[in-house]
Amino acid sequence: MTSHPTDDGCIFCRIVAGQLPCFKLMEDETTIAFMDINPVNPGHALAVAKGHWPTVDVIPPEILGDVARTAQRVAKAALAVLKPTGVNLLQSNGPGAGQSVPHLHVHILPRYPDDKVRLNWVYQPGDKKEIEAICSKLKAALE
Ligand code: 5GP
Ligand code: ZN
């Protein structure tokens, strides 16, 4: 019996349930980590909530914390074993952010010299008035 929400049509729910194979790294009560089947770089892995929560705004915060802990464990293993020059943790929410599997997960993405991964951007100073205005709106929503 599962104590978390599931979705029969979801690829990651089916991996969690053992109905689809994966290259599993580890699992605990609330999370699982496995290799990404379309690796952007060698060692590309995913830390995944066992329950079907699509995005960061709906997952219970304690489960999000569990996913972060699992992502950290996998990142540390990748750093120790693969010796990349860095690791990105990436978590996308919604198609507008490039999320293709609507089941919350964190990418653990080892980086290597001259890889062709494009995630980083060049600093450009923002408009202070605009930053301040958005800050005020967000602060109000956080009160
Ligand atoms: P997103 O685009 O949602 O942030 O990332 C979804 C990731 O899941 C992609 O990197 C994609 O390669 C990976 N993925 C999609 N289907 C499968 C699958 O069946 N098995 C595994 N291991 N990874 C998958
Ligand atoms: Zn799911």
Short mmCIF file of C-alpha atoms in Angstrom, two decimals, residues 4 26 37 45 47 52 57 64 66 70 86 98 107 112-114 117 125-126 133 136 142:
data_model
loop_
_atom_site.label_atom_id
_atom_site.label_comp_id
_atom_site.label_asym_id
_atom_site.label_seq_id
_atom_site.Cartn_x
_atom_site.Cartn_y
_atom_site.Cartn_z
CA HIS A 4 1.59 9.01 -1.27
CA MET A 26 19.30 4.86 -3.97
CA ILE A 37 17.93 8.12 -19.50
CA ALA A 45 20.93 11.85 -12.43
CA ALA A 47 16.39 12.95 -7.32
CA HIS A 52 3.14 12.41 -7.47
CA ASP A 57 4.17 24.99 -5.18
CA LEU A 64 10.80 18.89 -0.81
CA ASP A 66 13.78 15.11 1.56
CA THR A 70 18.75 13.06 -1.70
CA GLY A 86 31.19 21.51 -10.86
CA GLY A 98 11.06 23.46 -19.62
CA HIS A 107 18.46 17.20 -11.83
CA TYR A 112 32.98 19.31 -17.29
CA PRO A 113 35.37 21.71 -19.01
CA ASP A 114 34.05 22.93 -22.35
CA VAL A 117 25.51 22.62 -21.50
CA PRO A 125 22.84 44.92 -13.76
CA GLY A 126 19.06 45.21 -13.34
CA ALA A 133 8.86 47.14 -7.06
CA SER A 136 7.60 44.84 -2.54
CA LEU A 142 5.09 36.40 2.00
#
